Amino acid sequence: DAGVIQSPRHEVTEMGQEVTLRCKPISGHNSLFWYRQTMMRGLELLIYFNNNVPIDDSGMPEDRFSAKMPNASFSTLKIQPSEPRDSAVYFCASSLKRGPYEQYFGPGTRLTVT
Amino acid sequence: AQSVSQHNHHVILSEAASLELGCNYSYGGTVNLFWYVQYPGQHLQLLLKYFSGDPLVKGIKGFEAEFIKSKFSFNLRKPSVQWSDTAEYFCAVNEEGGFKTIFGAGTRLFVKA
């Protein structure tokens, strides 16, 4: 299995631009999570989906952030407009909704907003 | 609400020293417990997990953790650390049947060669 796939791995953009991060979960997993990691705030859960439905988006910092999961094999996290304080590593993770629910993390997208 | 507390934010050890990282959680029901490791520049990987059975769980690379239900604790241990164990370690808790996993703030371990 290829594991969780994220793209791009690195993104550098200017303030005000739209940024779209992509995630392909492990085939057969039905829960998907988006996290943000910074030195100051650590690992923060932004949103999670179960069976493509958003369950809890209370971690999404502002209306500038949105996430979608149009099907079981693809999810996007969009920031529009982006700001320098959005600079972070964004991780996607997936899990099965049965058993111990361990999460499998993708390699992350390092976002830099200048 | 559930929470996970990791007692040490930074730990510095010399090679061959023993390691114990503390983790406490707040939830009275049945839980699944995890330790994840993040090596420098990499993503989080599962180190070990507990969901039932023997409360002493053995994971990869010589790590183990003990679930003490009465203390709401799941401490991570390794008898002899190596330089390659330098990483950030996250304790995590998932309510049985729940969607959401709560992560602790992480403990950064630096092992001096």
PDB file of N, CA, C and O in Angstrom, chain B residues 3-34:
ATOM      1  N   SER B   3      -8.838  15.058  27.488  1.00  0.00           N
ATOM      2  CA  SER B   3      -7.570  15.758  27.333  1.00  0.00           C
ATOM      3  C   SER B   3      -6.447  14.780  27.580  1.00  0.00           C
ATOM      4  O   SER B   3      -6.623  13.748  28.238  1.00  0.00           O
ATOM      5  N   VAL B   4      -5.288  15.101  27.035  1.00  0.00           N
ATOM      6  CA  VAL B   4      -4.089  14.283  27.198  1.00  0.00           C
ATOM      7  C   VAL B   4      -2.975  15.191  27.685  1.00  0.00           C
ATOM      8  O   VAL B   4      -2.714  16.229  27.071  1.00  0.00           O
ATOM      9  N   SER B   5      -2.318  14.784  28.736  1.00  0.00           N
ATOM     10  CA  SER B   5      -1.258  15.597  29.320  1.00  0.00           C
ATOM     11  C   SER B   5       0.063  14.845  29.272  1.00  0.00           C
ATOM     12  O   SER B   5       0.169  13.719  29.763  1.00  0.00           O
ATOM     13  N   GLN B   6       1.047  15.471  28.650  1.00  0.00           N
ATOM     14  CA  GLN B   6       2.394  14.910  28.635  1.00  0.00           C
ATOM     15  C   GLN B   6       3.252  15.779  29.537  1.00  0.00           C
ATOM     16  O   GLN B   6       3.333  16.986  29.353  1.00  0.00           O
ATOM     17  N   HIS B   7       3.900  15.150  30.490  1.00  0.00           N
ATOM     18  CA  HIS B   7       4.495  15.912  31.577  1.00  0.00           C
ATOM     19  C   HIS B   7       5.739  16.689  31.175  1.00  0.00           C
ATOM     20  O   HIS B   7       6.017  17.745  31.724  1.00  0.00           O
ATOM     21  N   ASN B   8       6.501  16.156  30.276  1.00  0.00           N
ATOM     22  CA  ASN B   8       7.765  16.779  29.902  1.00  0.00           C
ATOM     23  C   ASN B   8       7.681  17.274  28.471  1.00  0.00           C
ATOM     24  O   ASN B   8       7.281  16.532  27.584  1.00  0.00           O
ATOM     25  N   HIS B   9       8.068  18.523  28.273  1.00  0.00           N
ATOM     26  CA  HIS B   9       8.071  19.045  26.906  1.00  0.00           C
ATOM     27  C   HIS B   9       9.405  18.772  26.213  1.00  0.00           C
ATOM     28  O   HIS B   9       9.436  18.579  24.991  1.00  0.00           O
ATOM     29  N   HIS B  10      10.474  18.778  27.004  1.00  0.00           N
ATOM     30  CA  HIS B  10      11.804  18.515  26.460  1.00  0.00           C
ATOM     31  C   HIS B  10      12.544  17.580  27.400  1.00  0.00           C
ATOM     32  O   HIS B  10      12.532  17.787  28.613  1.00  0.00           O
ATOM     33  N   VAL B  11      13.186  16.587  26.824  1.00  0.00           N
ATOM     34  CA  VAL B  11      14.011  15.659  27.597  1.00  0.00           C
ATOM     35  C   VAL B  11      15.334  15.484  26.877  1.00  0.00           C
ATOM     36  O   VAL B  11      15.353  15.285  25.658  1.00  0.00           O
ATOM     37  N   ILE B  12      16.412  15.591  27.640  1.00  0.00           N
ATOM     38  CA  ILE B  12      17.747  15.367  27.075  1.00  0.00           C
ATOM     39  C   ILE B  12      18.393  14.205  27.827  1.00  0.00           C
ATOM     40  O   ILE B  12      18.469  14.235  29.060  1.00  0.00           O
ATOM     41  N   LEU B  13      18.834  13.215  27.087  1.00  0.00           N
ATOM     42  CA  LEU B  13      19.472  12.037  27.689  1.00  0.00           C
ATOM     43  C   LEU B  13      20.754  11.700  26.951  1.00  0.00           C
ATOM     44  O   LEU B  13      20.910  12.043  25.781  1.00  0.00           O
ATOM     45  N   SER B  14      21.616  11.013  27.616  1.00  0.00           N
ATOM     46  CA  SER B  14      22.801  10.452  26.963  1.00  0.00           C
ATOM     47  C   SER B  14      22.478   9.051  26.476  1.00  0.00           C
ATOM     48  O   SER B  14      21.573   8.384  27.007  1.00  0.00           O
ATOM     49  N   GLU B  15      23.189   8.631  25.464  1.00  0.00           N
ATOM     50  CA  GLU B  15      22.975   7.269  24.948  1.00  0.00           C
ATOM     51  C   GLU B  15      23.131   6.253  26.076  1.00  0.00           C
ATOM     52  O   GLU B  15      23.963   6.417  26.966  1.00  0.00           O
ATOM     53  N   ALA B  16      22.314   5.218  26.018  1.00  0.00           N
ATOM     54  CA  ALA B  16      22.284   4.119  26.979  1.00  0.00           C
ATOM     55  C   ALA B  16      21.492   4.448  28.240  1.00  0.00           C
ATOM     56  O   ALA B  16      21.256   3.551  29.066  1.00  0.00           O
ATOM     57  N   ALA B  17      21.068   5.698  28.388  1.00  0.00           N
ATOM     58  CA  ALA B  17      20.239   6.040  29.546  1.00  0.00           C
ATOM     59  C   ALA B  17      18.846   5.447  29.363  1.00  0.00           C
ATOM     60  O   ALA B  17      18.414   5.158  28.242  1.00  0.00           O
ATOM     61  N   SER B  18      18.150   5.277  30.479  1.00  0.00           N
ATOM     62  CA  SER B  18      16.773   4.784  30.397  1.00  0.00           C
ATOM     63  C   SER B  18      15.815   5.955  30.210  1.00  0.00           C
ATOM     64  O   SER B  18      16.074   7.074  30.643  1.00  0.00           O
ATOM     65  N   LEU B  19      14.708   5.644  29.552  1.00  0.00           N
ATOM     66  CA  LEU B  19      13.733   6.673  29.217  1.00  0.00           C
ATOM     67  C   LEU B  19      12.373   6.329  29.796  1.00  0.00           C
ATOM     68  O   LEU B  19      11.941   5.171  29.728  1.00  0.00           O
ATOM     69  N   GLU B  20      11.714   7.317  30.363  1.00  0.00           N
ATOM     70  CA  GLU B  20      10.299   7.176  30.681  1.00  0.00           C
ATOM     71  C   GLU B  20       9.624   8.507  30.412  1.00  0.00           C
ATOM     72  O   GLU B  20      10.010   9.535  30.981  1.00  0.00           O
ATOM     73  N   LEU B  21       8.642   8.492  29.538  1.00  0.00           N
ATOM     74  CA  LEU B  21       7.855   9.687  29.213  1.00  0.00           C
ATOM     75  C   LEU B  21       6.449   9.502  29.773  1.00  0.00           C
ATOM     76  O   LEU B  21       5.799   8.499  29.502  1.00  0.00           O
ATOM     77  N   GLY B  22       6.017  10.497  30.519  1.00  0.00           N
ATOM     78  CA  GLY B  22       4.722  10.386  31.169  1.00  0.00           C
ATOM     79  C   GLY B  22       3.571  10.833  30.283  1.00  0.00           C
ATOM     80  O   GLY B  22       3.717  11.743  29.458  1.00  0.00           O
ATOM     81  N   CYS B  23       2.440  10.170  30.449  1.00  0.00           N
ATOM     82  CA  CYS B  23       1.220  10.528  29.739  1.00  0.00           C
ATOM     83  C   CYS B  23       0.032  10.222  30.625  1.00  0.00           C
ATOM     84  O   CYS B  23      -0.110   9.085  31.103  1.00  0.00           O
ATOM     85  N   ASN B  24      -0.813  11.205  30.837  1.00  0.00           N
ATOM     86  CA  ASN B  24      -2.068  11.012  31.554  1.00  0.00           C
ATOM     87  C   ASN B  24      -3.221  11.526  30.705  1.00  0.00           C
ATOM     88  O   ASN B  24      -3.064  12.495  29.970  1.00  0.00           O
ATOM     89  N   TYR B  25      -4.348  10.884  30.836  1.00  0.00           N
ATOM     90  CA  TYR B  25      -5.513  11.309  30.060  1.00  0.00           C
ATOM     91  C   TYR B  25      -6.691  11.478  31.008  1.00  0.00           C
ATOM     92  O   TYR B  25      -6.714  10.934  32.119  1.00  0.00           O
ATOM     93  N   SER B  26      -7.661  12.225  30.539  1.00  0.00           N
ATOM     94  CA  SER B  26      -8.860  12.410  31.338  1.00  0.00           C
ATOM     95  C   SER B  26     -10.048  11.904  30.544  1.00  0.00           C
ATOM     96  O   SER B  26     -10.480  12.552  29.595  1.00  0.00           O
ATOM     97  N   TYR B  27     -10.499  10.734  30.881  1.00  0.00           N
ATOM     98  CA  TYR B  27     -11.732  10.173  30.327  1.00  0.00           C
ATOM     99  C   TYR B  27     -12.063   8.936  31.120  1.00  0.00           C
ATOM    100  O   TYR B  27     -11.204   8.104  31.350  1.00  0.00           O
ATOM    101  N   GLY B  28     -13.283   8.826  31.556  1.00  0.00           N
ATOM    102  CA  GLY B  28     -13.646   7.729  32.445  1.00  0.00           C
ATOM    103  C   GLY B  28     -14.081   6.460  31.771  1.00  0.00           C
ATOM    104  O   GLY B  28     -14.195   5.430  32.415  1.00  0.00           O
ATOM    105  N   GLY B  29     -14.305   6.506  30.466  1.00  0.00           N
ATOM    106  CA  GLY B  29     -14.798   5.336  29.767  1.00  0.00           C
ATOM    107  C   GLY B  29     -13.683   4.491  29.187  1.00  0.00           C
ATOM    108  O   GLY B  29     -12.508   4.651  29.520  1.00  0.00           O
ATOM    109  N   THR B  30     -14.060   3.603  28.300  1.00  0.00           N
ATOM    110  CA  THR B  30     -13.086   2.725  27.640  1.00  0.00           C
ATOM    111  C   THR B  30     -12.334   3.501  26.562  1.00  0.00           C
ATOM    112  O   THR B  30     -12.958   4.204  25.767  1.00  0.00           O
ATOM    113  N   VAL B  31     -11.032   3.366  26.582  1.00  0.00           N
ATOM    114  CA  VAL B  31     -10.211   4.133  25.643  1.00  0.00           C
ATOM    115  C   VAL B  31      -9.231   3.230  24.903  1.00  0.00           C
ATOM    116  O   VAL B  31      -8.901   2.140  25.358  1.00  0.00           O
ATOM    117  N   ASN B  32      -8.804   3.722  23.768  1.00  0.00           N
ATOM    118  CA  ASN B  32      -7.668   3.159  23.048  1.00  0.00           C
ATOM    119  C   ASN B  32      -6.527   4.143  23.217  1.00  0.00           C
ATOM    120  O   ASN B  32      -6.737   5.360  23.174  1.00  0.00           O
ATOM    121  N   LEU B  33      -5.315   3.645  23.402  1.00  0.00           N
ATOM    122  CA  LEU B  33      -4.176   4.503  23.720  1.00  0.00           C
ATOM    123  C   LEU B  33      -3.049   4.269  22.726  1.00  0.00           C
ATOM    124  O   LEU B  33      -2.821   3.137  22.295  1.00  0.00           O
ATOM    125  N   PHE B  34      -2.360   5.336  22.400  1.00  0.00           N
ATOM    126  CA  PHE B  34      -1.319   5.268  21.374  1.00  0.00           C
ATOM    127  C   PHE B  34      -0.115   6.112  21.775  1.00  0.00           C
ATOM    128  O   PHE B  34      -0.240   7.111  22.484  1.00  0.00           O
TER     129      PHE B  34
END
